[in-house]
Amino acid sequence: MIDLLLTRYNYVAVVLLLGIGAYMIIESTNLVKKVVGLNIFQTGIFLFFITSAYRVGGSPPVLTNEGPYVSPLPHVLILTAIVVGVSLTAVALALIVRIHAEYGTLDEDVLREVRANE
Amino acid sequence: MSPIPIPIDGGAVLTPLQAGMTLTPLQAAILAFVLGCALVAAVLRDVLGVIIASAAYSLGIAVLWVILRAPDVALTEAAVGAGVTTLLFLLTIAKTVRPSDERRLELPSPRTAVVVLAFVAVLAATVPAMPAIGSPDAPVVDSRVTEYYLENAYEQTEVKNVVTAVLAAYRGFDTLGEAVVVFAAGVAVLLVLKREVFV
């Protein structure tokens, strides 16, 4: 158990971050907090990828360094994912601003009531 | 980072603890900081507090990328994750409201606790199946794709940063798709907000 924690600590952190992210998405009634939860969930997955690329004593995958290198491919995938994640956040926040302009609230429960009464 | 010398080929059979990177105090501190920030973001009710915690979280994650030898990802995370995303969140709450509530902390309802704990338990069950962190024979590090990129990137693209070579050359269409996503997101934001300039 301790051995597992000492050699796979990043994966344990991934599990906890995914848990915290999922918790924020489910539990929070505030829409902005839900988006923060999505971001934390996403970063947990990034940590999984970047950890899988790591090797002990490896240098960054820039060929002016001495080898061995860490794997470059997960880095590339995550670079793309970060940018896509920001685009996603921007659209979600724009929708939130619009929802607030239309309904005057960001609370999920209040929003549901207002929509039911329409 | 690790003082333990590792024979790449041949040699004695390594125990998982020797093959992988052991937890250094720096790593432990950064992981604790990151998890702490995420927890604070999860329990605070004040949205401004949540945004500040998530910005600190992003910065901690960027440091973690540097430790894991991913400088390109660290730069992007610090600029985009901690910078642009935080700015977007702040713009959003400037245009909307911060809920003023008596309660300062948000505590889990039993329903959510059960769902999240079940989710975490299922994920945690997969952790022992992972290779030790940094083990040289881990599937990703040892794969032929990784070897191919590292051996041929300079010869074929004349770019010494292999991450850039893969991003812009080998997976150029992927990056084009990414640009299309960013463009589509920009158009979507303008459409949703019914305006031509986002101020």
PDB file of C-alpha atoms in Angstrom, chain A residues 30-39 85-101 105-106, chain B residues 47 50-51 54 80-81 83-97 185 188-190 192-193 198:
ATOM      1  CA  ASN A  30     -23.682  27.745  -9.244  1.00  0.00           C
ATOM      2  CA  LEU A  31     -22.978  27.475 -12.960  1.00  0.00           C
ATOM      3  CA  VAL A  32     -19.584  29.250 -12.779  1.00  0.00           C
ATOM      4  CA  LYS A  33     -18.408  26.765 -10.145  1.00  0.00           C
ATOM      5  CA  LYS A  34     -19.490  23.900 -12.367  1.00  0.00           C
ATOM      6  CA  VAL A  35     -17.200  25.223 -15.109  1.00  0.00           C
ATOM      7  CA  VAL A  36     -14.296  25.463 -12.608  1.00  0.00           C
ATOM      8  CA  GLY A  37     -15.081  21.821 -11.742  1.00  0.00           C
ATOM      9  CA  LEU A  38     -14.896  20.870 -15.423  1.00  0.00           C
ATOM     10  CA  ASN A  39     -11.461  22.519 -15.617  1.00  0.00           C
ATOM     11  CA  GLY A  85     -10.241  23.300 -23.044  1.00  0.00           C
ATOM     12  CA  VAL A  86      -9.900  27.078 -22.960  1.00  0.00           C
ATOM     13  CA  SER A  87     -12.153  27.380 -26.033  1.00  0.00           C
ATOM     14  CA  LEU A  88     -14.702  25.202 -24.264  1.00  0.00           C
ATOM     15  CA  THR A  89     -14.480  27.332 -21.108  1.00  0.00           C
ATOM     16  CA  ALA A  90     -14.940  30.517 -23.150  1.00  0.00           C
ATOM     17  CA  VAL A  91     -18.113  29.213 -24.803  1.00  0.00           C
ATOM     18  CA  ALA A  92     -19.488  27.926 -21.482  1.00  0.00           C
ATOM     19  CA  LEU A  93     -18.859  31.286 -19.802  1.00  0.00           C
ATOM     20  CA  ALA A  94     -20.442  33.184 -22.706  1.00  0.00           C
ATOM     21  CA  LEU A  95     -23.547  31.008 -22.301  1.00  0.00           C
ATOM     22  CA  ILE A  96     -23.501  31.765 -18.565  1.00  0.00           C
ATOM     23  CA  VAL A  97     -23.331  35.528 -19.194  1.00  0.00           C
ATOM     24  CA  ARG A  98     -26.271  35.164 -21.593  1.00  0.00           C
ATOM     25  CA  ILE A  99     -28.257  33.055 -19.101  1.00  0.00           C
ATOM     26  CA  HIS A 100     -27.701  35.730 -16.480  1.00  0.00           C
ATOM     27  CA  ALA A 101     -28.854  38.438 -18.887  1.00  0.00           C
ATOM     28  CA  THR A 105     -29.622  34.224 -11.884  1.00  0.00           C
ATOM     29  CA  LEU A 106     -26.772  31.728 -12.079  1.00  0.00           C
TER      30      LEU A 106
ATOM     31  CA  VAL B  47     -17.270  32.502  -6.607  1.00  0.00           C
ATOM     32  CA  VAL B  50     -13.225  29.762  -6.139  1.00  0.00           C
ATOM     33  CA  ILE B  51     -11.654  31.557  -9.119  1.00  0.00           C
ATOM     34  CA  SER B  54      -8.427  27.687  -9.330  1.00  0.00           C
ATOM     35  CA  VAL B  80      -3.427  29.898 -20.881  1.00  0.00           C
ATOM     36  CA  GLY B  81      -4.629  27.945 -17.848  1.00  0.00           C
ATOM     37  CA  GLY B  83      -3.785  33.511 -17.266  1.00  0.00           C
ATOM     38  CA  VAL B  84      -6.461  33.512 -19.958  1.00  0.00           C
ATOM     39  CA  THR B  85      -8.904  31.177 -18.179  1.00  0.00           C
ATOM     40  CA  THR B  86      -8.760  33.226 -14.966  1.00  0.00           C
ATOM     41  CA  LEU B  87      -9.335  36.398 -16.977  1.00  0.00           C
ATOM     42  CA  LEU B  88     -12.396  34.840 -18.641  1.00  0.00           C
ATOM     43  CA  PHE B  89     -13.791  33.792 -15.248  1.00  0.00           C
ATOM     44  CA  LEU B  90     -13.209  37.263 -13.793  1.00  0.00           C
ATOM     45  CA  LEU B  91     -14.886  38.912 -16.808  1.00  0.00           C
ATOM     46  CA  THR B  92     -17.841  36.581 -16.309  1.00  0.00           C
ATOM     47  CA  ILE B  93     -18.381  37.419 -12.641  1.00  0.00           C
ATOM     48  CA  ALA B  94     -17.871  41.124 -13.403  1.00  0.00           C
ATOM     49  CA  LYS B  95     -20.826  40.858 -15.803  1.00  0.00           C
ATOM     50  CA  THR B  96     -22.956  38.669 -13.537  1.00  0.00           C
ATOM     51  CA  VAL B  97     -23.346  38.330  -9.776  1.00  0.00           C
ATOM     52  CA  ALA B 185     -15.419  28.839 -30.212  1.00  0.00           C
ATOM     53  CA  ALA B 188     -19.875  30.850 -30.894  1.00  0.00           C
ATOM     54  CA  VAL B 189     -18.994  33.311 -28.115  1.00  0.00           C
ATOM     55  CA  LEU B 190     -19.775  36.289 -30.374  1.00  0.00           C
ATOM     56  CA  VAL B 192     -24.153  33.884 -27.967  1.00  0.00           C
ATOM     57  CA  LEU B 193     -23.334  37.371 -26.721  1.00  0.00           C
ATOM     58  CA  PHE B 198     -16.054  40.907 -26.671  1.00  0.00           C
TER      59      PHE B 198
END
